[in-house]
Structures are given as structure tokens and as C-alpha cells.
CSV table of C-alpha atoms and ligand atoms in Angstrom, one decimal:
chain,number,residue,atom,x,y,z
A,299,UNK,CA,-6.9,20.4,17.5
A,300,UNK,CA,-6.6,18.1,14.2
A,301,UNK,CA,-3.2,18.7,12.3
A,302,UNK,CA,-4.6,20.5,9.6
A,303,UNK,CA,-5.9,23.4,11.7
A,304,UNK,CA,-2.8,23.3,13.4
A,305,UNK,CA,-0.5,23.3,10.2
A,306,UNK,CA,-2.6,25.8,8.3
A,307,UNK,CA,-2.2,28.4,12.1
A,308,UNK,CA,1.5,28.0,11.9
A,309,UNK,CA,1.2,29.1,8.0
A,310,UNK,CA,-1.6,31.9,9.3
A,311,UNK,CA,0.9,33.4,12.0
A,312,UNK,CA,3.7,33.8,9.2
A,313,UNK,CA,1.2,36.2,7.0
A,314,UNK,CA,-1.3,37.3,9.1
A,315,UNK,CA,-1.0,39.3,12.5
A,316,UNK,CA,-2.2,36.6,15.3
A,317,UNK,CA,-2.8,34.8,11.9
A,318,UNK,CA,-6.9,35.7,11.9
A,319,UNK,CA,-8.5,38.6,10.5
A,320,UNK,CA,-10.4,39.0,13.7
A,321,UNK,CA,-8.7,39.0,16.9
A,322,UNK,CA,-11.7,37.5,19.4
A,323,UNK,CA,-11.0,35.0,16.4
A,324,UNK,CA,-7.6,34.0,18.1
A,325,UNK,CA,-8.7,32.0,21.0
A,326,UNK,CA,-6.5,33.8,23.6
A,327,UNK,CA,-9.1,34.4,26.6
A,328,UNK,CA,-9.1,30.5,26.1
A,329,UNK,CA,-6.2,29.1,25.5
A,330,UNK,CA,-7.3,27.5,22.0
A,331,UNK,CA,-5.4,27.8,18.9
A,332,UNK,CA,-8.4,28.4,16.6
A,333,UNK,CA,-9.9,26.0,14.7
A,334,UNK,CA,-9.9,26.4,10.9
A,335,UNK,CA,-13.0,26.1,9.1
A,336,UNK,CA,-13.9,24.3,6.2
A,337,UNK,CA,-17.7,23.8,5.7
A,338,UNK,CA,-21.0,25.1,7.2
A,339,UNK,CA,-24.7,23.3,6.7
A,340,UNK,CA,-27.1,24.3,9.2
A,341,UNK,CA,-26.1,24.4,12.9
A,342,UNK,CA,-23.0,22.3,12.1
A,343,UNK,CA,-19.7,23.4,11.1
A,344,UNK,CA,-16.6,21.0,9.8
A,345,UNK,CA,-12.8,21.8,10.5
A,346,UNK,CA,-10.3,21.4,8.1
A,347,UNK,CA,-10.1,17.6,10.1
A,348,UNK,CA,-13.2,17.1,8.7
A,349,UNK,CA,-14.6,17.0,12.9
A,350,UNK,CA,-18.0,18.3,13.1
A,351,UNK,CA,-18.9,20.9,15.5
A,352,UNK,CA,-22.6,22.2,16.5
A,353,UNK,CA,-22.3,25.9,15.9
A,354,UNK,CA,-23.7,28.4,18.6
A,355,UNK,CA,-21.4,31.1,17.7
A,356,UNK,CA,-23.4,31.7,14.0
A,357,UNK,CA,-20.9,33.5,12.6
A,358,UNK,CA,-20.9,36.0,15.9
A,359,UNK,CA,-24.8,36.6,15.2
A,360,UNK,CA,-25.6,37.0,11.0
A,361,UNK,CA,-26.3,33.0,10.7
A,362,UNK,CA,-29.8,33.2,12.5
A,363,UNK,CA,-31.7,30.8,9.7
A,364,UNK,CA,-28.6,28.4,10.2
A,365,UNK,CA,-25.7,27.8,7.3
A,366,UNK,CA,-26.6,27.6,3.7
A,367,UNK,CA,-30.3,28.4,4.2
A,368,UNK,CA,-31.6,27.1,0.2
A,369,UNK,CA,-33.3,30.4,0.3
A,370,UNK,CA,-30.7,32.3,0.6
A,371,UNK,CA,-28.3,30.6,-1.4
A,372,UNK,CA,-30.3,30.2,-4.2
A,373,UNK,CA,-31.0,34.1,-4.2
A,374,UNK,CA,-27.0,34.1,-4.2
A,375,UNK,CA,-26.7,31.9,-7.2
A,376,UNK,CA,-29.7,33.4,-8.7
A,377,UNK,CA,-27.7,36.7,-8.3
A,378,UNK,CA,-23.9,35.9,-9.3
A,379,UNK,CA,-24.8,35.9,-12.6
A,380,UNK,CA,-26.1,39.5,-13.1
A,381,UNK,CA,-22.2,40.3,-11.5
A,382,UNK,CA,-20.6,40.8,-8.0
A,383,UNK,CA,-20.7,45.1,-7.4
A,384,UNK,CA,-21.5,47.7,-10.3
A,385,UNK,CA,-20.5,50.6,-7.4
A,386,UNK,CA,-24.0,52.2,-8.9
A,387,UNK,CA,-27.0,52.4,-7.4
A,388,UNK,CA,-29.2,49.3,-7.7
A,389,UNK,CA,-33.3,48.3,-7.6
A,390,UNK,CA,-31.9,45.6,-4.6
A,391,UNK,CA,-30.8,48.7,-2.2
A,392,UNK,CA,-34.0,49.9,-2.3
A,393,UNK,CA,-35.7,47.0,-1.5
A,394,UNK,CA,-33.2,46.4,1.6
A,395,UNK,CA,-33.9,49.6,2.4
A,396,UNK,CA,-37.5,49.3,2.6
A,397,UNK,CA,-37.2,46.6,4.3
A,398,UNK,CA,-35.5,47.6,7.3
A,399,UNK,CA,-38.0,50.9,7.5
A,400,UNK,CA,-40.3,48.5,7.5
A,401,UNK,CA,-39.3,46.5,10.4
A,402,UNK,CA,-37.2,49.4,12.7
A,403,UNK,CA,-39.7,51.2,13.6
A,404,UNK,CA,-37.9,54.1,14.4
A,405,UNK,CA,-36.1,53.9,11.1
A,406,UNK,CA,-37.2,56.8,8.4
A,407,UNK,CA,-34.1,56.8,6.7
A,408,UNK,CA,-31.4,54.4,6.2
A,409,UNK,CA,-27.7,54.3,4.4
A,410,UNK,CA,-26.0,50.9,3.9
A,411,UNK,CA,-22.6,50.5,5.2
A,412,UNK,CA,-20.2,47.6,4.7
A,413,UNK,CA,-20.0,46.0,8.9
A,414,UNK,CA,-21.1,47.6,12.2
A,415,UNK,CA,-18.1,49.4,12.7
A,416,UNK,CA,-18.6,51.5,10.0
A,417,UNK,CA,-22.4,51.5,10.7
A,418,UNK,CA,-21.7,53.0,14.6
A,419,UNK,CA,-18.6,55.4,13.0
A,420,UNK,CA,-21.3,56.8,10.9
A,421,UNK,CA,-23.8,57.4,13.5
A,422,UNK,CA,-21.8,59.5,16.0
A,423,UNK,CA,-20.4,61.5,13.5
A,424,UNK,CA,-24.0,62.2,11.8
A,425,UNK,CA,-24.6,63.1,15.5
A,426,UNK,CA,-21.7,65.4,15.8
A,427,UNK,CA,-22.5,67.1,12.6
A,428,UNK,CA,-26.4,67.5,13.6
A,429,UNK,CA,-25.9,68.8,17.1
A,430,UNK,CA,-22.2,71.0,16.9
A,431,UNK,CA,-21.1,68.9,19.9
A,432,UNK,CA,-18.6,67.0,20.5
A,433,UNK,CA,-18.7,64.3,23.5
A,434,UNK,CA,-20.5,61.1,23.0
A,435,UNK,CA,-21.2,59.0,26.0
A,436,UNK,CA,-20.9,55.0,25.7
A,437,UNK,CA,-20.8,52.5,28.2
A,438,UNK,CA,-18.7,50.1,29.5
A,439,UNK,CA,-18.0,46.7,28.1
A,440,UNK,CA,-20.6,48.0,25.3
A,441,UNK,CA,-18.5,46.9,21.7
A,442,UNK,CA,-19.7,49.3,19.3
A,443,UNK,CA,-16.9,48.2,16.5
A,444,UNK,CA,-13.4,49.7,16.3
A,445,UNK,CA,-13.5,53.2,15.1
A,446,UNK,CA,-11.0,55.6,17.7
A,447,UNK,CA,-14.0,57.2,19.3
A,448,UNK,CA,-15.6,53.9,20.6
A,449,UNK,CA,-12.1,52.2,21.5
A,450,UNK,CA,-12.9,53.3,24.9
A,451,UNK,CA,-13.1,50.5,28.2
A,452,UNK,CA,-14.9,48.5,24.9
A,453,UNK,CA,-16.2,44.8,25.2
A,454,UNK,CA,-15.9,42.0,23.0
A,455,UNK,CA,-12.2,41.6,21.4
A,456,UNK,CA,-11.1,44.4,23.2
A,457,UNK,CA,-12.2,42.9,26.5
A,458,UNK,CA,-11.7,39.3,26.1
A,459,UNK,CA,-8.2,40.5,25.0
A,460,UNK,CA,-7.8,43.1,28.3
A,461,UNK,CA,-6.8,46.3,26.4
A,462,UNK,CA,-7.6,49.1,28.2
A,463,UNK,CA,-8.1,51.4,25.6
A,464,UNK,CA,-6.0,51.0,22.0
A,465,UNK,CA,-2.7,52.4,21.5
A,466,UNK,CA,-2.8,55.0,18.4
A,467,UNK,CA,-6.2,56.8,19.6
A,468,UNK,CA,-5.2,60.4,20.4
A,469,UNK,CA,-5.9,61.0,23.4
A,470,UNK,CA,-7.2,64.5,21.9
A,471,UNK,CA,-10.2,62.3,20.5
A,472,UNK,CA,-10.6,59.9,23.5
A,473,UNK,CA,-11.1,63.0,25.9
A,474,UNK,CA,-14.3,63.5,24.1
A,475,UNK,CA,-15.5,59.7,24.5
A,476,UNK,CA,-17.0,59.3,28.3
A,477,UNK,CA,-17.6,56.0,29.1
A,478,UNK,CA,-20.0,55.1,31.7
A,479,UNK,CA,-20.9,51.7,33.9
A,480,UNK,CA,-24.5,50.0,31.8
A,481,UNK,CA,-27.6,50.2,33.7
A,482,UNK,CA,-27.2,53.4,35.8
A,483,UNK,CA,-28.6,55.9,35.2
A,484,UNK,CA,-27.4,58.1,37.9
A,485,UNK,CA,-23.9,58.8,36.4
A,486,UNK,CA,-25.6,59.2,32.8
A,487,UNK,CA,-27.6,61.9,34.6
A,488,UNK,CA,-24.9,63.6,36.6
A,489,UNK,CA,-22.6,64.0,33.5
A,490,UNK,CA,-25.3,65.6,31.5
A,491,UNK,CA,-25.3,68.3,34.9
A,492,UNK,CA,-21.5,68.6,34.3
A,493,UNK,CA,-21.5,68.0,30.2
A,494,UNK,CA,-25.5,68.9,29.6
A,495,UNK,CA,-24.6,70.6,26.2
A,496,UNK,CA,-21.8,70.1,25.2
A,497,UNK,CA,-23.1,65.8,24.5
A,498,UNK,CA,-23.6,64.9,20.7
A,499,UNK,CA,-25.2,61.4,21.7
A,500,UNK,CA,-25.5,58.4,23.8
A,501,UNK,CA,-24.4,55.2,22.1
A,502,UNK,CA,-25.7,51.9,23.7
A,503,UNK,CA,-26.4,48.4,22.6
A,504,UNK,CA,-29.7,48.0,24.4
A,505,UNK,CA,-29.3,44.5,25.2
A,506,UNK,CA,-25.2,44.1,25.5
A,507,UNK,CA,-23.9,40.8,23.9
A,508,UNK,CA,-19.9,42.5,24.2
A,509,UNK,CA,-19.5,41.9,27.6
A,510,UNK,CA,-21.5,38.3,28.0
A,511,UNK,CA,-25.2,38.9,27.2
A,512,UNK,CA,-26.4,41.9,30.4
A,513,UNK,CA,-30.5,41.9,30.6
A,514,UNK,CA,-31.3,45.6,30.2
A,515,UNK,CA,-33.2,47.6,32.9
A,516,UNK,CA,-36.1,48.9,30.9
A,517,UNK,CA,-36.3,52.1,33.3
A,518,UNK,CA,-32.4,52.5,32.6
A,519,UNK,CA,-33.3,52.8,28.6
A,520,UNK,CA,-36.2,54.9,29.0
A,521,UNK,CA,-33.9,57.4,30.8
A,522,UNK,CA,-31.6,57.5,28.5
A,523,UNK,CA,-34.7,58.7,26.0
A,524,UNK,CA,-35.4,61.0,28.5
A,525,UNK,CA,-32.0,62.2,29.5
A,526,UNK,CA,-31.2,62.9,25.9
A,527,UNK,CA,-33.9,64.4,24.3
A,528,UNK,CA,-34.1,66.8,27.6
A,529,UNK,CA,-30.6,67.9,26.4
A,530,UNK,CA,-30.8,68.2,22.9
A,531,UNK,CA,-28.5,64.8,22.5
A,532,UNK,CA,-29.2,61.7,20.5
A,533,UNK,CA,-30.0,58.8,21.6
A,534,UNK,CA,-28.0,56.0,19.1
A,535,UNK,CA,-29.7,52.3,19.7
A,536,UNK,CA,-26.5,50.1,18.1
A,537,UNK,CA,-28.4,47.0,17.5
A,538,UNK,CA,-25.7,45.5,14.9
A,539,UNK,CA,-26.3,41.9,17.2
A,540,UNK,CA,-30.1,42.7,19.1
A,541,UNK,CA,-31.5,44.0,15.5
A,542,UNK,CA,-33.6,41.2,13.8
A,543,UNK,CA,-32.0,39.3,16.7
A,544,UNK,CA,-34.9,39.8,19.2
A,545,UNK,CA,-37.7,40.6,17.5
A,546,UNK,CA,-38.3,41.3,13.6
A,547,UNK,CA,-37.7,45.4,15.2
A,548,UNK,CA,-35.1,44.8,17.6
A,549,UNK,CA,-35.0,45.5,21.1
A,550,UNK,CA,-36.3,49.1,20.1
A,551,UNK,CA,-39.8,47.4,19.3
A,552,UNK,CA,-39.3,44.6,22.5
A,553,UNK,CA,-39.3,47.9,24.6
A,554,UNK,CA,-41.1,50.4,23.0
A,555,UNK,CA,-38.2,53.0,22.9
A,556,UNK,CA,-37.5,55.3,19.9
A,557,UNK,CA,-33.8,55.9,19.2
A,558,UNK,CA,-32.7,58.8,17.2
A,559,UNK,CA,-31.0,56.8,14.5
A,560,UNK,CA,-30.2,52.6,14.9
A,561,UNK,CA,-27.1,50.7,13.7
A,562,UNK,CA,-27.6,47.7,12.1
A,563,UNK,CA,-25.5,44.8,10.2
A,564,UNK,CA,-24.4,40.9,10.6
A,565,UNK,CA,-28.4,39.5,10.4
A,566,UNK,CA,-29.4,41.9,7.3
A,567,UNK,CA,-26.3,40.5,5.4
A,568,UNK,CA,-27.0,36.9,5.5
A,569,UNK,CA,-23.6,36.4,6.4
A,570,UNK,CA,-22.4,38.5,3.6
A,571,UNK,CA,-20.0,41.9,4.4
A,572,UNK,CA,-23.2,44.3,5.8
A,573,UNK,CA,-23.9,47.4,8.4
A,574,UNK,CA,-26.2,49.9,7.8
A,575,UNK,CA,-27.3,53.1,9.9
A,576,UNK,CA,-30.5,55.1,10.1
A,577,UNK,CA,-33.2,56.6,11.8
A,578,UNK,CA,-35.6,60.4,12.0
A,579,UNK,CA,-35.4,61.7,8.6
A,580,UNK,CA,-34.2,64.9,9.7
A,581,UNK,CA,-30.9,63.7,10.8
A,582,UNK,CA,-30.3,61.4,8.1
A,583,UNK,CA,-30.9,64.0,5.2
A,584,UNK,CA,-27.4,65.9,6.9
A,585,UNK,CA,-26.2,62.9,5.2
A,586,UNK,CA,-24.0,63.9,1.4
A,587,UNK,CA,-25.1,64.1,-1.0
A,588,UNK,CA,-28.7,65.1,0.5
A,589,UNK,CA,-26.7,66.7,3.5
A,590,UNK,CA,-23.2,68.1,4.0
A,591,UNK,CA,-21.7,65.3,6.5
A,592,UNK,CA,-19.6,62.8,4.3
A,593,UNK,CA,-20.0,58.7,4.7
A,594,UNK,CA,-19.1,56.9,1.6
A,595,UNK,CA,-18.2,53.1,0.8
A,596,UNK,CA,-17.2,51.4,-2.5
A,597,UNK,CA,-19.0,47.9,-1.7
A,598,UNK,CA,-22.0,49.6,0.2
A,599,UNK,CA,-25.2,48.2,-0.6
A,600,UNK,CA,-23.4,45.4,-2.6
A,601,UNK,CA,-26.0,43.3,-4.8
A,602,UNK,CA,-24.5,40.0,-3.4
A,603,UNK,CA,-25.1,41.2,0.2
A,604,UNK,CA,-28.8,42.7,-1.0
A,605,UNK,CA,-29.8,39.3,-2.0
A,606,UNK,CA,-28.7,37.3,0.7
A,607,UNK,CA,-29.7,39.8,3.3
A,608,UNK,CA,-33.2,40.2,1.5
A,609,UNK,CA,-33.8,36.6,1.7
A,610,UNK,CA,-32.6,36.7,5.2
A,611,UNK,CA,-35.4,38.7,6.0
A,612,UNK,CA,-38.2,37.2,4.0
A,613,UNK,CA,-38.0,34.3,6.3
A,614,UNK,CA,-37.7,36.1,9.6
A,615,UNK,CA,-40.8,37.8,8.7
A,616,UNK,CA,-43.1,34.7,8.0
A,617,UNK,CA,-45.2,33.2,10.8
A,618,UNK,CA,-43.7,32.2,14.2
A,619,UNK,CA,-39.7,32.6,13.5
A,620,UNK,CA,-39.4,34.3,16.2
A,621,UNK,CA,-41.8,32.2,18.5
A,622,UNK,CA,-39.6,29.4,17.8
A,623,UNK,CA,-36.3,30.7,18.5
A,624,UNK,CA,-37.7,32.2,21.6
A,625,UNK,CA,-38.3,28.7,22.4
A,626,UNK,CA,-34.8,27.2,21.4
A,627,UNK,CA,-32.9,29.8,23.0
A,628,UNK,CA,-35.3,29.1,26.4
A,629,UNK,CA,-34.8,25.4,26.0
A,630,UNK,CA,-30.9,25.6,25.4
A,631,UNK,CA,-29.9,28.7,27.8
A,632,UNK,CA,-32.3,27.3,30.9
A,633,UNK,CA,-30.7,23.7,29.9
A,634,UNK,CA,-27.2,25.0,30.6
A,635,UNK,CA,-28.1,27.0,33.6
A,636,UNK,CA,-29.4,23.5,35.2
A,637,UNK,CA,-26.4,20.9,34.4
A,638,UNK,CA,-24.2,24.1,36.0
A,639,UNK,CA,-26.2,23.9,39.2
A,640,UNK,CA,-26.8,20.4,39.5
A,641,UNK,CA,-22.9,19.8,39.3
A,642,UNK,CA,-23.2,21.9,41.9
A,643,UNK,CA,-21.4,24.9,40.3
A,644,UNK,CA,-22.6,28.9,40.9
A,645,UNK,CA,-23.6,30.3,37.7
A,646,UNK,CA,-25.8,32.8,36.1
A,647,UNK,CA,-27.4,32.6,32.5
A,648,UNK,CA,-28.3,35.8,31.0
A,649,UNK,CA,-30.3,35.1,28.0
A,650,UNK,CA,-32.6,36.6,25.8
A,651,UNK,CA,-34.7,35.1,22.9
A,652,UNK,CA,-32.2,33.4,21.1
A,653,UNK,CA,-28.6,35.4,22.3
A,654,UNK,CA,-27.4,34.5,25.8
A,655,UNK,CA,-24.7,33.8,28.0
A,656,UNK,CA,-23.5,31.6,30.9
A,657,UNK,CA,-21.1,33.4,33.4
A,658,UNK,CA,-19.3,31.2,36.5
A,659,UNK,CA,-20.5,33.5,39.3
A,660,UNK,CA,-23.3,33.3,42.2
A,661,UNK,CA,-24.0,37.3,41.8
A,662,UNK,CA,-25.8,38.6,39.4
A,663,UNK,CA,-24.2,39.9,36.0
A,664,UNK,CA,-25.8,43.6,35.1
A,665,UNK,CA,-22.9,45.3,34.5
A,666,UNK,CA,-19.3,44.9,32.9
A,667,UNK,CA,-17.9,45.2,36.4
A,668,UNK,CA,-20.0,42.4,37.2
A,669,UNK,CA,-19.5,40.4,34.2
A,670,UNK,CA,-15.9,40.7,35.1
A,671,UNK,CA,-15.9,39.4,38.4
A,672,UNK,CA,-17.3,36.0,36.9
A,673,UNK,CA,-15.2,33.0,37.0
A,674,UNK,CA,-12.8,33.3,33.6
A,675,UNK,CA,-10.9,30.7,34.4
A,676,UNK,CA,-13.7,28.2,35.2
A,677,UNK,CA,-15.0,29.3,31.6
A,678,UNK,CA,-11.9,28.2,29.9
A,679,UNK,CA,-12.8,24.6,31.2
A,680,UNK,CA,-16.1,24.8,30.2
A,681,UNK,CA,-15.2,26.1,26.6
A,682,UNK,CA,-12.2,23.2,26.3
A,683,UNK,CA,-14.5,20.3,27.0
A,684,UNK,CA,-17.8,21.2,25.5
A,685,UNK,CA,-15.0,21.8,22.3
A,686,UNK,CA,-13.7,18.1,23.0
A,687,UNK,CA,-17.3,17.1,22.8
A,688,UNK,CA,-18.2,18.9,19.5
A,689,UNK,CA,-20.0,22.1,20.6
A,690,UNK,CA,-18.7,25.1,19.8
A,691,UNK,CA,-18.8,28.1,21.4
A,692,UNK,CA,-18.0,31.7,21.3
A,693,UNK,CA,-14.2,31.4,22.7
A,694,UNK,CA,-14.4,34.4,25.7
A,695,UNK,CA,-16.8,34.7,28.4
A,696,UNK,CA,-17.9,38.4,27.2
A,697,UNK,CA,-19.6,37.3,23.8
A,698,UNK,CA,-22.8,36.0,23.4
A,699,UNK,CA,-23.8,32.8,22.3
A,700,UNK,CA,-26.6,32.2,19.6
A,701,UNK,CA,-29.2,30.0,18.9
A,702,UNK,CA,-30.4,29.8,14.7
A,703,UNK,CA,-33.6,28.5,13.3
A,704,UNK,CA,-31.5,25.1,12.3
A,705,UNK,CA,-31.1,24.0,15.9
A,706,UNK,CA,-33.7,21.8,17.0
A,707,UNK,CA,-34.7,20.0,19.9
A,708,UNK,CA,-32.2,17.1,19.3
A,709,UNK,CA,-29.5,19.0,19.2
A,710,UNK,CA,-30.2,21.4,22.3
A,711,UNK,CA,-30.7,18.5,24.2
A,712,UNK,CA,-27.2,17.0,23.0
A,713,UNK,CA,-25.9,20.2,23.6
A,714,UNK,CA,-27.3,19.9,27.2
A,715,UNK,CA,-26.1,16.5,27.9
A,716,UNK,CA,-22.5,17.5,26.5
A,717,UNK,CA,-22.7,20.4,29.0
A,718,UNK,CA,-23.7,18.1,32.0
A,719,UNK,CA,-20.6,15.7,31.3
A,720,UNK,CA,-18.6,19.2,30.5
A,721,UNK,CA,-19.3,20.9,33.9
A,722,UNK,CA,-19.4,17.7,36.1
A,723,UNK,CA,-16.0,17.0,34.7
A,724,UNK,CA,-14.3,20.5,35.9
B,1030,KE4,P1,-18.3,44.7,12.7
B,1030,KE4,O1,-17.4,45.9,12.3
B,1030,KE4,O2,-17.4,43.6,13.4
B,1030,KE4,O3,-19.1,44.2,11.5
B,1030,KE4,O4,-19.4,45.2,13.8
B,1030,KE4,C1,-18.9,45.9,14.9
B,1030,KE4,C2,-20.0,45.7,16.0
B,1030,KE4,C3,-20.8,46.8,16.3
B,1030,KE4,N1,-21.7,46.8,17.2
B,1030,KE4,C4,-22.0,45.6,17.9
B,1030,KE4,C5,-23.0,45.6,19.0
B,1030,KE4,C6,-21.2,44.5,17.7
B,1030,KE4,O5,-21.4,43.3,18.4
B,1030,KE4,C7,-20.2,44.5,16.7
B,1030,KE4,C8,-19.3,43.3,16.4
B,1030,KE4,N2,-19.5,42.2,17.2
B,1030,KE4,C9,-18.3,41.4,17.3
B,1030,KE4,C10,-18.6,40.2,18.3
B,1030,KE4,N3,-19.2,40.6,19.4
B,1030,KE4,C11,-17.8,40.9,16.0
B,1030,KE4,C12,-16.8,39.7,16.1
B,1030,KE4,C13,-15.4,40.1,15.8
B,1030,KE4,O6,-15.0,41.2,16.2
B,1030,KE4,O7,-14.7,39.3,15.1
């Protein structure tokens, strides 16, 4: 680490807890003071040491067109000077708004929210308010933000970090959370037999990138369509990461399933404060002022976040974006797999489109349990050397890594080569 990042850490830690505003931020599951960053352009990133990094972490998803796409800065300029927030309604909401029932295609409806968190909060207690019930079922390893009732066996930060829970959830509130292993839909079944009614909603990410990237079992989705809609329950898709991640609709259009309502956020923001929630118009119009069941935000559906997210989407929906990223996350996820294997290590690359992960195991990774059981310490290694070589990665083995528009071939096959040296050397 270069003596500015260092100095300004030792500053951070005086005035900030852990000294980020983040905690997976922190580097802990890898031993790495965190860098601090002074620049983005593209796939690259500078540190206050002026060393350049290439960037698969993207700003933990939202940077999918690369830093300081001209489109989207230029719609930011263009915007600053009509002013920052007017806390009124405005013609840009609209337009986001439309856009994302336009491309989700379960998505009648849609509030905008200010991150993911609020975004999944939102959801289950729409879902609360529209069925009279209580429990919500999530699964384990699944991240769905930090509101008390998802703060249960969570993924991301909370994993990487190993907190089994979070002190200051009543336990009053986590009673009603059930958290259940990802991909089996035997237990989801069995505690609708014991629960059945008494379930406001399922909450999934239907491709996990909180525990590692896990590939979904299709039939394991389509059950929990089933499984809920047989009850009365929601089904909640959180796609914060898989939405205009996968495909321009999500994983809900890659696999045909219709959620009840769909969080949303980091992409439709274009890397500007963002989460938004919706889905059948029925449940959304429960919703104040339409509805009785309060959500509110001061900086929701902010005109700087409009335009940059607005932009952000013009370009995914143009010809072959998504071909092409399909393509660079193949090229860079299958390239990693090989220089693991040919330095003769056990590994497993979970990868989809252009979000994936690389876990130091010879089993396969479907579940948190599984994800788990994958070598942590042999990813620290990894993480250090590709670091020392100038690729940056998502520091903890349960994120996932992403590819943006700006990487090209040149710079997946540097990445490659970096991880050949990397791995051969630990
Ligand atoms: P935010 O509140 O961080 O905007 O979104 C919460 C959230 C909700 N749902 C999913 C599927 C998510 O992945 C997230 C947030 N993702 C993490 C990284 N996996 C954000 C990074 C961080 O916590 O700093």
C-alpha cells in the first residue's frame, strides 16, 4: 500500500468507524488496509499513489459501461445546472420510471428509493401490509441490504465479516425472519406446511452475488413461484446486482419467472445514490399516498441520479451490449478458471454473463454452506498478488466480481496472465 492510502486510513480510523463508510470496504476477510481512491476512467482506477489498478469490482456492480462513460457524464453536466434536488416531483422520474417498466417485465409499478437497502426494506414491508402476515423467508448467504429483518445468516459484509446475525435486531423481529439454505426447495416447502399462512413473502436474489456468485437451479426458482402463489405469499426477486446485470430484464427475463414485486438499484443510478422497488400494480398502489403503507425519502428520485441512470440505460439498450459482455465475462471468468487448474490448484468459477466468482474448492459451490467450505485462506493469496500486480478485486471470497463494457480483450488477457503468475506463485 503507497503512503498516501496508508496516511489518509490512519486519518480515516480517527473519524470514521473502521474508517470506511462501508464495511466489506475495510479489507478484513483479506488482510488489506484499503486502498484510497483517487480517480476512475474506464476499467481503471488510480490510488491516492497515483498506482493504477484494472477495476473488476465496478463500484460493487453500478459501473457496468466502465468509469466516466461521456454519455453519462455529459447528461450529468448537462444536468448540474438546472440544480442538485428540488424534493418535488420531476419530468426525469418519470422517464426512469418508464424505463424500468419497460425493461422488468414484471414491473407495473415502481417507486424510487435512495440504495437497495431501502429498496428490499420497502418490499417486505409492502408485503406485510398487502398479505396481514408477518414471516418472510430469505435464504442464506443471500445480502438483501441491512434493514433488521434481513440481518439474518446475510452474505456479503455480513459474511465476509462472520457476524452471525447483528447485535441491536430484537430478537422479537428476527423470530419472524426464517432463513433457509439457496437452492432447496424441500425446506422452502416444508416450512410453508408448518408456516403456510402465516408467510408475507419470499425474498431471494435469483442469481446470489452475496455469497460468491451461486448459479441458480431454474426448477428451485420456479418453485418458489409456485410455492408462493399456492400460499397466498409474495414472491420478492431482489435483483439490486442481477437487474440490468444479466440481461436488459434481469434474471426474471433470463428465466422467465414473474416476481410479485423486484428490487432494483446500483446499475439504474450510474453510480449515483439509487434503489428502486416495484412490481403488480395491485400491490404497489398499497403504497402512500395511493395506498396506506408509508415509504418516503428526501433524495428519492433525485434529478442527478435520473440523468445518470437514464443515460445508463440508453446504452444498455442499444444493439449487442449485452452480447458483448456475455463475451467478456466468458473470456475473463473461463480465463481464470484455467491458470487455477493449470497451476494445478482445485477451483470452481461460478459465473454468469458478466458477474462471477472464483472459489478455492474441488466441490461444487450451490449453496452458502458450500461457498463456505471453499478455501478463504488460499483466496487471500490470490487477492494480495493479483493486487501487487494491478488487478483489483472485490476484497472477500463471497462478492462477486464484474466485468463492464470498458474491458476489452487486452485487458482480460492481462488480467489472465496476471492471474497465472498470481496462482502459480501461492
Ligand atoms: P445498498 O443498500 O448497499 O445500496 O444495497 C443493498 C443490497 C441489496 N441487495 C443486493 C442483492 C445487494 O447486493 C446489495 C448490496 N451489495 C453490496 C455488495 N455485495 C454492497 C457493497 C457494500 O455493502 O458496500
Amino acid at each position: 500500500m503507497g503512503e498516501k492510502s496508508k496516511t489518509l486510513f490512519q486519518r480515516a480510523v480517527r473519524s470514521i468507524p473502521g474508517g470506511v463508510n462501508s464495511p466489506v470496504r475495510a479489507g478484513k476477510a483479506v488482510g488489506v488496509d484499503p486502498l484510497f481512491i483517487s480517480r476512475a476512467e474506464g476499467c481503471f482506477l488510480w490510488d491516492a499513489d497515483g498506482n493504477k489498478y484494472i477495476d473488476y469490482v465496478c463500484s460493487w456492480g453500478p459501473m457496468i459501461l466502465g468509469h466516466g462513460h461521456p454519455e453519462v457524464v455529459s447528461s450529468l453536466k448537462e444536468r448540474l445546472s438546472d440544480g442538485t434536488s428540488y424534493g418535488a416531483p420531476t419530468e426525469l422520474e418519470v422517464e426512469m420510471a418508464e424505463a424500468i417498466i419497460d425493461m422488468v417485465p414484471s414491473v407495473e409499478m415502481v417507486r424510487m428509493v435512495n440504495s437497495g437497502t431501502e429498496a428490499a426494506m420497502s418490499a417486505i414491508r409492502l408485503s406485510r401490509g398487502f398479505t396481514g402476515r408477518d414471516k418472510i423467508i430469505k435464504f442464506e448467504g443471500c445480502y438483501h441490504g441491512h434493514a433488521d429483518s434481513l440481518l439474518v445468516s446475510a452474505g456479503s459484509g455480513v459474511a465476509t465479516l462472520g457476524i452471525p446475525g447483528s447485535p441491536g435486531v430484537p430478537e422479537d423481529l428476527a423470530r419472524h425472519t426464517i432463513s433457509l439454505p439457496f437452492n432447496n426447495l424441500d425446506v422452502v416447502i416444508e416450512a410453508f406446511e408448518k408456516y403456510g399462512h402465516g408467510i408475507a413473502s419470499v425474498i431471494v436474489e435469483p442469481i446470489p452475488g452475496n455469497m460468491g456468485v451461486i448459479i441458480p437451479n431454474v426448477e428451485f426458482l420456479k418453485g418458489l413461484r409456485e410455492v408462493t402463489r399456492d400460499n397466498g405469499s409474495l414472491l420478492i426477486f431482489d435483483e439490486v446486482i442481477s437487474g440490468f446485470r444479466v440481461s436488459p430484464g434481469g434474471a426474471q427475463e433470463l428465466y422467465g419467472i414473474s416476481p410479485d414485486l423486484t428490487c432494483l438499484g446500483k446499475i439504474i443510478g450510474g453510480g449515483l445514490p439509487v434503489g428502486a422497488y416495484g412490481g403488480r400494480r395491485e400491490i404497489m398502489e398499497r403504497m402512500a399516498p395511493q395506498g396506506d403503507i408509508y415509504q418516503a425519502g428526501t433524495l428519492s428520485g433525485n434529478p442527478l441520479a435520473m440523468a445518470a441512470g437514464l443515460a445508463t440505460l440508453a446504452i444498455l439498450k442499444k444493439g449487442d451490449v449485452y452480447r458483448k459482455l456475455e463475451e467478456k465475462g466468458r473470456a475473463l471468468f473461463s480465463g481464470l478458471g484455467n491458470a487455477a487448474r493449470s497451476a494445478g490448484l482445485n477451483v470452481v468459477v461460478n459465473h454468469i454473463g458478466s458477474m462471477g466468482s472464483i472459489f478455492f474448492t474441488a466441490n461444487p459451490v450451490e449453496d452458502f454452506a458450500s461457498a463456505k467450505e471453499s478455501d478463504v485462506e488460499m483466496f487471500k493469496r490470490y487477492y494480495r498478488t493479483m493486487l501487487e500486480k494491478g488487478i483489483y478485486l472485490a476484497p472477500s471470497p463471497f462478492e462477486a466480481s464484474f466485468v463492464s463494457i470498458a474491458h476489452n480483450e487486452e485487458i482480460i488477457q492481462k488480467s489472465i496472465y496476471c492471474a497465472e503468475e498470481s496462482l502459480r506463485s501461492i
